[in-house]
XYZ file of C-alpha atoms in Angstrom:
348
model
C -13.721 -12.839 18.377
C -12.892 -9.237 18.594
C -13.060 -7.073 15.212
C -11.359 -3.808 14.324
C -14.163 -1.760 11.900
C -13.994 2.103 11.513
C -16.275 4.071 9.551
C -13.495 6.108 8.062
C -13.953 3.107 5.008
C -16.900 5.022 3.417
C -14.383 7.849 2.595
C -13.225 5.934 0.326
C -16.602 6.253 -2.603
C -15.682 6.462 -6.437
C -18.455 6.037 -8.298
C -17.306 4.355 -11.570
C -14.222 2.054 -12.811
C -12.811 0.614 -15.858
C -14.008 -2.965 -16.184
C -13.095 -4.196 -19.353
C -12.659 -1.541 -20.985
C -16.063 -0.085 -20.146
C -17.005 2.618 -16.873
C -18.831 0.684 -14.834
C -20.015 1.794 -10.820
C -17.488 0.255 -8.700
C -17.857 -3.465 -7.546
C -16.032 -2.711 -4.883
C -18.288 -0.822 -2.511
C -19.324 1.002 0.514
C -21.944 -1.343 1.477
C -19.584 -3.949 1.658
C -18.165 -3.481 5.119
C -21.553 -1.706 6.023
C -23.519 -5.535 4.996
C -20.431 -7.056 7.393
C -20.278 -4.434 10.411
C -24.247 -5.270 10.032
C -23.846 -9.056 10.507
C -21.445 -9.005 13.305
C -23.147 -6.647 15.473
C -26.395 -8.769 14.504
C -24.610 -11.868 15.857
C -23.511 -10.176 18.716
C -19.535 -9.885 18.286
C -17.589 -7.464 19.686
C -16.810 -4.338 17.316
C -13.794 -1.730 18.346
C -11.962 0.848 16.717
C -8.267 0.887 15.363
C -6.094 1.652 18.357
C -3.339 1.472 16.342
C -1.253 4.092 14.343
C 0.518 2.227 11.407
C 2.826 4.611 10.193
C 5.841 2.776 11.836
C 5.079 -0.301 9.762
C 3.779 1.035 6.651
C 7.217 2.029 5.371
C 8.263 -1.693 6.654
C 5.753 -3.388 3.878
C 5.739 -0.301 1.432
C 8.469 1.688 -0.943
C 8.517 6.145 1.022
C 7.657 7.109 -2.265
C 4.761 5.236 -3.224
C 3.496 6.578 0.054
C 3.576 9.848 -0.298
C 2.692 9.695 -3.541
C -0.096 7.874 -1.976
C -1.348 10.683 0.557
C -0.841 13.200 -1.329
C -2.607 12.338 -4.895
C -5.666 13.696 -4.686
C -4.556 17.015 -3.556
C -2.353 16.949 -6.759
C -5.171 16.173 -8.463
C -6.937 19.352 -7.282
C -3.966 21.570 -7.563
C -3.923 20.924 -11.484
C -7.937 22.317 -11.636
C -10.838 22.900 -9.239
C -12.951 20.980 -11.320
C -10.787 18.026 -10.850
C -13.244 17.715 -8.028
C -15.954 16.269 -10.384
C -13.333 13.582 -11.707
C -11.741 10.427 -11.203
C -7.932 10.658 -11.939
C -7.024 7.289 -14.444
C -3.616 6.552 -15.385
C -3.388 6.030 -19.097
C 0.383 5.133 -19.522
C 2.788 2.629 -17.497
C 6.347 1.987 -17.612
C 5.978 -1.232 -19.086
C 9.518 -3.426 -20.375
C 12.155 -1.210 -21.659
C 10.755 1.737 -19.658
C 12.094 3.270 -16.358
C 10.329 3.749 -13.395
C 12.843 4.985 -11.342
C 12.881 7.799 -12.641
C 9.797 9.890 -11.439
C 8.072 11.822 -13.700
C 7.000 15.523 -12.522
C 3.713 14.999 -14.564
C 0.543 13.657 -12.179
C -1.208 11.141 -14.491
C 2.757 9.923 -15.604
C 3.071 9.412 -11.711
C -0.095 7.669 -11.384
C 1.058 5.337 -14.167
C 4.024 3.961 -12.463
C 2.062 3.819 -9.003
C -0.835 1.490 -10.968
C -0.828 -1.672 -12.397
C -4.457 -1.729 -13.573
C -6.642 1.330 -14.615
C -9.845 -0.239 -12.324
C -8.264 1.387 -9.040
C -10.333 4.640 -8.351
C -8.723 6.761 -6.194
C -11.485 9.867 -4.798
C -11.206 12.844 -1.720
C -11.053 10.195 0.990
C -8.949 7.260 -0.836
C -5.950 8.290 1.493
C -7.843 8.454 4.954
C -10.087 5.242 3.960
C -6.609 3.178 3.400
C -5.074 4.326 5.503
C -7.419 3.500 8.741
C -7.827 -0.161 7.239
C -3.588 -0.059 7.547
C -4.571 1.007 11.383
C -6.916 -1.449 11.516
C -4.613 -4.108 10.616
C -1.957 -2.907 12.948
C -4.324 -2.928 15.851
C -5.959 -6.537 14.797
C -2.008 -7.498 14.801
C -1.292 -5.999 18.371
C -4.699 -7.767 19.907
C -3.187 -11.216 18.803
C 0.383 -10.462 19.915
C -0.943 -9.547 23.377
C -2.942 -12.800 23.948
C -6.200 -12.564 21.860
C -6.727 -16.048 20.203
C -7.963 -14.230 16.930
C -9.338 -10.982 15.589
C -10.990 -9.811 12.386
C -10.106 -6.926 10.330
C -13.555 -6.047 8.820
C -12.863 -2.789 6.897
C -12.191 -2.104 3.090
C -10.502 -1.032 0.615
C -9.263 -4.545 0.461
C -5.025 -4.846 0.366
C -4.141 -8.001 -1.030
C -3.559 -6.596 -4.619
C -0.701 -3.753 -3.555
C 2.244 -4.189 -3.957
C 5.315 -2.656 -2.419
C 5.208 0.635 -4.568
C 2.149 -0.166 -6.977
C -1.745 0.213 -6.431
C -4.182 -2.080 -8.070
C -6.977 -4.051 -7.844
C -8.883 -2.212 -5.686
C -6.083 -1.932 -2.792
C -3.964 0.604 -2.164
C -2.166 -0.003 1.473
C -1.782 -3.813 1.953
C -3.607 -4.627 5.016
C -2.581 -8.267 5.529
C 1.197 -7.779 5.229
C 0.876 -4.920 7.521
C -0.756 -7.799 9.376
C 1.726 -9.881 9.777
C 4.635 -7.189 9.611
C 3.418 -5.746 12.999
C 3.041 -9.829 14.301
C 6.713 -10.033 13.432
C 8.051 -6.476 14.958
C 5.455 -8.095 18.288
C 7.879 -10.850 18.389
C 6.759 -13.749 16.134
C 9.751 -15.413 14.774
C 8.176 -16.558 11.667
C 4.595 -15.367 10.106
C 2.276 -17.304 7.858
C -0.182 -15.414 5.361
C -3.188 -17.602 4.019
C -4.744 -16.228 1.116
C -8.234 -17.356 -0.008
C -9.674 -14.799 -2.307
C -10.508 -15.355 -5.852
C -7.884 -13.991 -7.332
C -4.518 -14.036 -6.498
C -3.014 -11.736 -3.957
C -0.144 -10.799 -6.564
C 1.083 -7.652 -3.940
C 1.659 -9.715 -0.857
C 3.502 -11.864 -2.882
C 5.836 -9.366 -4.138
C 6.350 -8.393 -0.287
C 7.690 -11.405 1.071
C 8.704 -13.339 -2.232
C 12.351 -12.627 -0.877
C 11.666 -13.313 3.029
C 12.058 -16.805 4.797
C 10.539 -15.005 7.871
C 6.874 -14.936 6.045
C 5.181 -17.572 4.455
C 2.591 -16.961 1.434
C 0.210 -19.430 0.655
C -2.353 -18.787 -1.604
C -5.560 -20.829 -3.364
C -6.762 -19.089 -6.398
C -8.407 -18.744 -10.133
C -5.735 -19.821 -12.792
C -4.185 -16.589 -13.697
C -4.127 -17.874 -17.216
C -7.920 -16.820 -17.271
C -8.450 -15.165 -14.179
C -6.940 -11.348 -12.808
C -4.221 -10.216 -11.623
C -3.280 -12.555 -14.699
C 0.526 -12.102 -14.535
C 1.311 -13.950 -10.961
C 0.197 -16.713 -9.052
C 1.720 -19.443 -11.306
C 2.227 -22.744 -9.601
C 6.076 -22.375 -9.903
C 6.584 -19.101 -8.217
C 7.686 -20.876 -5.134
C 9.947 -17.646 -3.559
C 13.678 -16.187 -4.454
C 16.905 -15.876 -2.207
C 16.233 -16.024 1.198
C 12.610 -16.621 0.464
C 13.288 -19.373 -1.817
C 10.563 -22.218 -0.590
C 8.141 -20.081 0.978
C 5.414 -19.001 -1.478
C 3.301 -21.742 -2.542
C 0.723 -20.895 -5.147
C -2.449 -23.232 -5.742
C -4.249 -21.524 -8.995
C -7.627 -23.571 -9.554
C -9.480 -23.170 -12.736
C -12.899 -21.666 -13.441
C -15.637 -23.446 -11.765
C -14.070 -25.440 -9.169
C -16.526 -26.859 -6.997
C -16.166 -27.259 -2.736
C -14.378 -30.632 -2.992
C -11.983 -29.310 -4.815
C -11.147 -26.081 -3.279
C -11.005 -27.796 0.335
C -8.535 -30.744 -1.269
C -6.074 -27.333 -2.199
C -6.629 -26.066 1.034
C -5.466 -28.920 2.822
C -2.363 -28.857 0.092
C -1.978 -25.128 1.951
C -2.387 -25.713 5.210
C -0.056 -28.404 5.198
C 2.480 -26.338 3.625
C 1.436 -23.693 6.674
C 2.311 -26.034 9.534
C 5.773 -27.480 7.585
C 6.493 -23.622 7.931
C 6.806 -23.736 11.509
C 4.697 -20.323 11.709
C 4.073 -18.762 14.793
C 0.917 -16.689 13.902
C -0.809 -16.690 10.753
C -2.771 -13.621 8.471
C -5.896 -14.731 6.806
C -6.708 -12.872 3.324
C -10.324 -13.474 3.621
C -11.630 -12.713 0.244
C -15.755 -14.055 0.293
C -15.569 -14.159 -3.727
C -14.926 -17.725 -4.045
C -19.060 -17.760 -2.881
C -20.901 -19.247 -6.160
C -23.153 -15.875 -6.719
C -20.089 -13.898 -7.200
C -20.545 -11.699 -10.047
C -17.075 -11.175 -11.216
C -15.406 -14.921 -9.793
C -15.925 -18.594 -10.991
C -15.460 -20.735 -7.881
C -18.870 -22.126 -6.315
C -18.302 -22.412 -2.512
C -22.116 -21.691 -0.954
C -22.486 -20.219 2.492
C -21.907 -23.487 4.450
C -18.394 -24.067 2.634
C -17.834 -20.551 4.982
C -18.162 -22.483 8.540
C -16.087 -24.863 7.127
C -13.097 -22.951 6.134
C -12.770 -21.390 9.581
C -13.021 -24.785 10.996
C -9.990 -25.949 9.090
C -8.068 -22.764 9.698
C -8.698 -23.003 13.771
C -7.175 -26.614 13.685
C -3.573 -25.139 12.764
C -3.891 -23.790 16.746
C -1.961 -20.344 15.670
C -3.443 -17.018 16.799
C -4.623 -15.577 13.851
C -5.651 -12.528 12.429
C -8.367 -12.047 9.529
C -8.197 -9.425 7.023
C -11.799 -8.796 4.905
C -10.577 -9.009 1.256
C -12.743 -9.131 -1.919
C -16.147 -10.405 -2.072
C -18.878 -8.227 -4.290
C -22.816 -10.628 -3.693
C -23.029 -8.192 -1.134
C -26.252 -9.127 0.253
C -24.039 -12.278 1.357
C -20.752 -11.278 2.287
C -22.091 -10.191 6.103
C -23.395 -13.722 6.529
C -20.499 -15.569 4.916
C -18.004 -13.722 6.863
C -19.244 -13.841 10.148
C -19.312 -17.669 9.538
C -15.562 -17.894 8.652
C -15.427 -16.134 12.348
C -18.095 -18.580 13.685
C -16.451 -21.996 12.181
C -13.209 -20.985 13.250
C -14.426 -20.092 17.262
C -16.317 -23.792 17.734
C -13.185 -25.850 16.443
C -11.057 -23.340 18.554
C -13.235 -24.244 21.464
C -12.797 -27.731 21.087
């Protein structure tokens, strides 16, 4: 299977969060993408660089001004004092109900307020160029598929599956898997699925499509009663107008065991093929792996082969987007056998 990985990822390098309501170092990590580029090349699959400029689909999947605000933040952040350098920029107030966000405020950390919906989204120097090349990424993954490739694997980070059309959050700032399947549909693919298998729920690709019949969003995740983004991925969000019928949510409570999770994803996957999809996005979040230090599910490495086994029998070409996942020391190993399930049912 051919992966999309660029380097341009470790730009992206803030050294502390807010993790309940303590500054933490970031769970979300360099050495994330660095422990999967490892495991590939170790297992001998074929690594490439983004061909693919996605600045013709980014506006497609995401609101003009959330993007610029986007590329141009940290410059902003210098302009308003050198030694903004030697600083994360935080929001600290949001335009909650009864507040307006339409109208922009001229003050930065107002700004980055409406643009956030969590405070545990770093942005540092290379924030922009690091999303932005996992957007390209995406794009190119997309245009491998759409040209004849019977998968490809987007193995890059920040992950994407948290941002929404004009918000940040989560760790994800330019949604990689909608781009996904955005540039599938401008390829020609009448109707996209997007699986979603991370942790927690992948609240921003929701709010993408929620509206669309021409994308499909199925997702398996920890009960957002308990578990973040906490306020989506309720079991009757099931899509609006157009979309109305399209999103399926499957929220799973803490500690669901293998059995479980693979009884849901058949739930999903049947949902996938009543969708009549003709090429499907795979959120890959890895944090549904039992040594997880910040998720409750307790799939072990095997589970891994597995899940790309039952994704392969759906027969659509298929492109995999690295989501969250922080046992690091695992998530090279655990991906690559998503990849390696998925390419002996495919060969079947």
């Amino acid at each position: 299977m051919r992966t999309v990985f660029t380097p341009l990822h470790a730009l992206h390098a803030p050294a502390t969060e807010f993790f309940r309501g303590e500054r933490v170092p970031c769970f979300e990590k360099v050495d994330r993408a660095r422990y999967v580029h490892e495991a590939l090349v170790a297992r001998g699959h074929r690594v490439d660089a983004p061909e693919v400029d996605s600045r013709a689909v980014l506006p497609q999947v995401h609101g003009e001004r959330y993007l610029a605000f986007l590329e141009s933040a940290w410059a902003r952040w210098l302009a308003l004092d050198p030694a903004n350098a030697e600083r994360q920029p935080f929001p600290s107030t949001w335009p909650i109900r009864t507040l307006r966000a339409d109208c922009e405020p001229a003050e930065f950390s107002a700004q980055l307020g409406v643009y956030s919906m969590d405070s545990g989204t770093p942005i540092c120097a290379g924030t922009w160029a690091a999303a932005k090349a996992g957007a390209d990424a995406a794009a190119t993954a997309a245009r491998w598929v759409s040209q004849g490739e019977r998968a490809a694997f987007v193995a890059t980070r920040p992950p994407g599956h948290h941002a929404g059309p004009d918000f940040m959050g989560g760790y994800c700032f330019l949604n990689n898997a909608a781009v996904a399947a955005q540039a599938l549909r401008n390829a020609g693919a009448a109707r996209v699925a997007v699986l979603d298998v991370d942790y927690h729920h992948g609240n921003g690709t929701q709010a993408i499509f929620y509206e669309r019949a021409d994308v499909a969003f199925v997702s398996l995740h920890g009960d957002p009663r308990t578990e973040f983004p906490f306020f989506l991925g309720h079991a009757d969000e099931t899509g609006a107008g157009a979309g109305r019928g399209h999103n399926l949510n499957l929220p799973l409570p803490a500690g669901t065991d293998a059995q479980s999770w693979f009884q849901a994803l058949a739930h999903g996957l049947a949902h996938i093929r009543q969708s009549h999809a003709q090429a499907l996005v795979v959120s890959l979040g890895l944090d549904t792996f039992e040594n997880d230090p910040i998720s409750k599910f307790r799939l072990r490495s095997d589970d891994f082969l597995r899940l790309g086994e039952r994704i392969a029998a759906l027969g659509l070409p298929t492109v995999f987007v690295l989501e969250g996942g922080y046992a690091v020391d695992a998530l090279g190993l655990n991906a690559v056998n998503v990849l390696e399930g998925f390419e002996a049912q495919a060969a079947v």
